[in-house]
């Protein structure tokens, strides 16, 4: 029986796996996205580009012929963003993972600074910011390694999973919950809690395309109620996790839960303008111990909102003011 020579070197794993998710988008946007990745300083052996087509009505494959030597294209039945990202995670061979939505793109000049941190500082997570403007804002902020739990305990975090380069081995069994609309809100806090070396930067390294017909901007009533129900599910899940943690990890998760509860109450008021919805949903929060909001000085916005929302009169005024504002925008 013959075996391969032990002197044959094993292929080196890519530095970064880019998981690009795509569903019923203009192919030109996807090409812009891929170009922004392929134009980075990463060599072909340092990058892996996984395009996960989540069952688009028409496959873009025929129009991607010139990219096929540089990407891996995967087409699956439509299962939603969570499952598309999970597919990408399963196929990612890189030391680090970067999510990119197919209608967005990397801002190369700013992202290169993040790659330098990856190359020379052995991080678990590198955080960066996004922009929807024509030009990215440059920053001279020095990024210093901190623990993920400590960072979360003292700072607001951004939920969007594409705002982070992260070490794949951190995930363990962590995946996105299939079918959940607020999948990032559930995923990202758990990811950051696992980070020992987290670098927070001000680099605007990601271009986020605002679309009028996106999932987030949909005004369909059934969709709005599903969004609120999923948001509530995430709140209860993270709150249950916080109860199992201790020390700074518990403090970090409870801060995140409180901030999400504030956002949830705000969304109830702005998306439904319904007193019945507000009363029934607040009662469920009360039963879970999430309302009234804790009187903590997490941020100026949180401190002010909690004082208003925890007062019946204040909550009534807030709901009506937001409803009037919403009506005037139509």
C-alpha atoms as one frame of an Amber mdcrd trajectory, in Angstrom:
protein
   0.000   0.000   0.000   1.405   3.349  -1.054   0.873   6.622   0.799   1.611
  10.207  -0.108   5.052  11.467   0.833   5.217  13.235   4.174   7.528  15.792
   2.550   4.667  17.222   0.498   3.692  20.500   2.205   0.083  20.965   3.232
  -1.697  23.892   1.555  -1.650  26.955   3.749  -5.073  28.067   4.993  -6.296
  31.451   3.716  -5.987  34.381   6.076  -9.575  35.577   5.516 -12.682  33.846
   4.204 -15.203  36.336   2.776 -18.763  34.994   2.981 -20.762  36.949   0.389
 -24.512  36.340   0.607 -26.697  36.980  -2.439 -30.439  36.831  -3.104 -32.322
  38.446  -6.008 -29.969  41.411  -6.328 -28.701  43.217  -9.433 -25.629  41.313
 -10.621 -23.784  44.596 -11.112 -23.964  45.160  -7.359 -22.527  41.707  -6.752
 -19.693  42.405  -9.186 -18.903  45.665  -7.384 -18.853  43.713  -4.135 -16.492
  41.058  -5.521 -14.208  43.649  -7.109 -13.892  45.441  -3.770 -12.684  42.182
  -2.180 -10.427  41.034  -5.002  -8.742  44.457  -5.173  -7.478  44.162  -1.591
  -3.806  43.473  -0.910  -4.574  39.842  -0.040  -2.964  37.391  -2.446  -4.998
  34.580  -4.001  -3.683  32.175  -1.361  -4.544  34.571   1.481  -8.208  34.942
   0.618 -11.200  32.700   0.069 -14.300  34.246  -1.488 -17.480  32.239  -0.976
 -20.560  33.490  -2.827 -23.645  31.891  -1.275 -26.661  32.306  -3.561 -29.683
  31.736  -1.336 -31.987  30.434  -4.077 -32.294  33.541  -6.248 -35.001  33.385
  -8.934 -32.231  33.537 -11.546 -28.687  32.382 -10.888 -26.004  35.046 -11.587
 -23.474  32.338 -12.466 -23.462  32.974 -16.228 -22.526  36.617 -15.626 -19.726
  35.722 -13.212 -17.575  33.815 -15.708 -14.627  36.187 -15.338 -14.650  35.704
 -11.543 -14.800  31.921 -11.399 -11.039  31.432 -10.901 -11.192  33.703  -7.844
 -14.420  32.686  -6.110 -16.377  29.636  -5.001 -20.057  29.841  -5.958 -22.607
  27.918  -3.899 -26.308  27.830  -4.772 -28.822  26.536  -2.229 -32.619  26.526
  -1.879 -33.955  29.759  -0.411 -33.623  29.478   3.376 -32.896  33.061   4.439
 -29.822  35.046   5.409 -29.098  33.032   8.560 -28.843  29.754   6.674 -26.804
  31.359   3.885 -24.265  32.636   6.401 -24.235  29.280   8.194 -23.437  27.599
   4.873 -20.558  30.026   4.420 -19.241  29.363   7.920 -19.288  25.631   7.233
 -17.200  26.069   4.085 -14.869  28.781   5.386 -11.263  27.591   5.439  -9.734
  30.901   6.526  -8.271  31.761   9.895 -10.647  34.751   9.947 -14.160  35.270
   8.586 -15.720  38.398   7.089 -19.404  38.581   6.153 -20.357  40.803   3.220
 -23.886  41.333   1.909 -23.932  41.040  -1.882 -25.332  44.550  -2.384 -22.630
  46.153  -0.225 -18.864  46.403  -0.676 -15.553  46.768   1.107 -13.899  50.194
   1.206 -10.375  49.087   0.399  -8.309  51.969   1.786  -9.900  51.764   5.226
 -10.196  47.980   5.271  -6.458  47.619   4.626  -5.838  49.157   8.052  -8.024
  46.446   9.573  -6.091  43.787   7.674  -2.857  45.177   9.119  -4.258  44.620
  12.597  -5.139  41.055  11.602  -1.666  40.432  10.188   0.407  41.907  12.989
  -1.637  41.862  16.214  -3.191  38.378  16.405  -6.696  39.659  17.237  -9.821
  37.664  17.921 -12.021  40.444  16.561 -11.421  43.677  14.652 -14.364  46.088
  14.729 -14.894  48.787  12.113 -17.623  51.145  11.010 -19.743  51.545   7.902
 -20.856  54.401   5.698 -23.541  54.935   3.100 -21.895  58.105   1.843 -19.661
  58.753  -1.130 -16.451  58.958   0.890 -15.202  57.182   3.976 -14.093  59.133
   7.028 -10.456  58.622   7.904  -9.480  58.126  11.539  -6.281  58.327  13.514
  -7.690  56.528  16.549  -5.229  54.037  17.981  -6.775  50.604  18.422  -5.741
  48.759  21.588  -6.619  45.180  22.460  -9.314  44.775  25.106 -11.395  41.832
  26.271 -14.759  41.457  24.569 -16.799  41.267  27.806 -15.077  44.350  29.252
 -15.701  46.269  26.038 -19.381  45.308  25.996 -19.809  46.236  29.653 -18.723
  49.819  28.983 -19.710  50.495  25.372 -22.628  50.293  23.009 -22.042  47.732
  20.262 -23.208  47.600  16.660 -25.159  44.468  15.859 -24.430  44.106  12.129
 -22.312  40.962  11.762 -20.538  42.372   8.712 -18.930  45.021  10.945 -16.345
  42.577  12.292 -13.440  40.453  11.121 -13.336  37.552  13.547 -11.273  34.457
  14.206 -13.244  31.450  13.001 -12.190  29.120  15.818 -13.937  31.466  18.285
 -17.306  30.315  17.010 -17.276  26.790  18.319 -20.918  25.804  17.835 -22.231
  29.379  17.529 -24.390  29.827  14.419 -27.219  32.062  13.236 -30.735  30.963
  14.169 -32.548  29.935  10.952 -35.525  32.062   9.950 -34.860  34.835  12.474
 -35.152  38.416  11.184 -33.001  39.905  13.955 -30.303  37.255  13.625 -27.416
  39.713  14.103 -28.839  41.000  17.391 -28.659  37.462  18.771 -25.356  36.432
  17.162 -23.044  39.411  17.682 -23.190  39.763  21.500 -22.378  36.066  21.860
 -19.473  36.438  19.433 -17.969  39.412  21.260 -18.255  37.724  24.657 -15.825
  35.097  23.332 -13.153  37.619  22.310  -9.980  37.873  24.390  -8.272  40.366
  22.059 -10.776  42.789  20.542  -9.645  45.857  18.570 -12.175  48.670  18.188
 -11.402  50.989  15.260 -13.065  54.036  13.706 -12.243  52.994  10.145 -15.234
  53.319   7.835 -14.299  50.175   5.977 -17.689  48.959   4.751 -20.125  50.556
   2.300 -23.721  49.795   3.292 -26.223  50.281   0.489 -29.585  51.620   1.691
 -32.424  50.009  -0.242 -36.034  51.180  -0.052 -37.429  47.655  -0.480 -35.179
  45.841   1.946 -36.358  43.618   4.802 -35.668  46.366   7.326 -37.675  49.035
   5.484 -40.759  46.896   4.734 -44.013  48.478   5.998 -46.216  45.408   5.567
 -48.193  44.869   8.802 -47.573  41.119   8.984 -43.895  41.708   8.414 -43.773
  44.391  11.109 -45.400  42.079  13.639 -42.959  39.322  12.718 -40.056  41.736
  13.212 -41.351  42.663  16.648 -41.972  39.031  17.599 -38.467  38.038  16.524
 -37.004  41.001  18.402 -38.849  39.889  21.537 -37.553  36.337  21.053 -33.968
  37.625  20.890 -34.477  39.723  24.034 -35.745  36.755  26.006 -32.961  34.494
  24.704 -30.179  36.934  25.599 -31.777  37.658  28.963 -31.821  33.933  29.739
 -28.137  33.715  28.748 -27.284  36.633  31.028 -28.754  34.712  33.970 -26.235
  31.902  33.373 -23.223  34.236  33.296 -21.275  35.866  36.112 -18.988  38.813
  36.685 -18.149  41.104  33.773 -19.742  38.727  31.257 -23.103  38.995  33.025
 -22.743  42.766  33.306 -21.924  43.000  29.601 -24.890  40.924  28.501 -27.321
  42.697  30.825 -26.233  46.053  29.438 -26.843  44.764  25.926 -30.260  43.394
  26.864 -31.280  46.721  28.432 -30.249  48.653  25.347 -32.094  46.233  23.073
 -35.182  46.531  25.273 -35.048  50.301  24.791 -34.816  49.822  21.022 -37.670
  47.316  21.134 -39.997  49.711  22.965 -39.084  52.471  20.520 -39.881  50.150
  17.603 -43.255  49.193  19.063 -44.177  52.875  19.184 -42.867  53.802  15.744
 -43.864  50.704  13.787 -47.376  50.060  15.168 -48.682  53.292  16.756 -50.911
  50.915  18.718 -51.773  51.276  22.384 -52.856  47.639  22.550 -49.580  46.433
  21.085 -47.656  48.596  23.532 -49.602  47.379  26.566 -49.473  43.668  25.751
 -45.798  43.681  24.790 -44.758  45.731  27.823 -46.639  43.310  30.067 -44.623
  40.400  28.645 -41.426  42.377  29.237 -42.566  43.050  32.791 -43.153  39.342
  33.414 -39.633  38.606  32.127 -38.129  41.236  34.451 -37.119  43.495  31.572
 -39.498  46.369  32.305 -39.344  48.924  33.857 -35.944  49.583  32.303 -33.029
  49.525  34.767 -32.060  53.024  35.860 -28.496  52.857  34.581 -26.414  55.560
  32.942 -25.389  53.425  29.956 -25.617  56.420  27.653 -27.305  59.818  27.612
 -29.950  58.475  25.234 -30.625  55.442  27.408 -30.794  57.457  30.632 -33.339
  59.884  29.134 -35.418  57.206  27.406 -35.635  55.015  30.509 -36.924  57.925
  32.618 -39.635  58.658  30.060 -40.584  55.047  29.280 -40.770  53.994  32.941
 -43.420  56.637  33.585 -47.009  56.008  32.372 -47.548  59.616  31.389 -44.139
  59.836  29.774 -44.737  56.640  27.806 -48.125  57.933  26.613 -46.598  61.220
  25.464 -43.707  59.405  23.798 -45.979  57.037  21.875 -48.215  59.831  20.639
 -45.306  62.075  19.717 -43.697  59.301  17.687 -47.032  58.488  16.016 -47.472
  62.151  15.044 -43.919  62.312  13.725 -44.495  59.162  11.682 -47.739  60.557
  10.263 -46.084  63.832   9.238 -43.374  61.959   7.323 -45.925  60.261   5.026
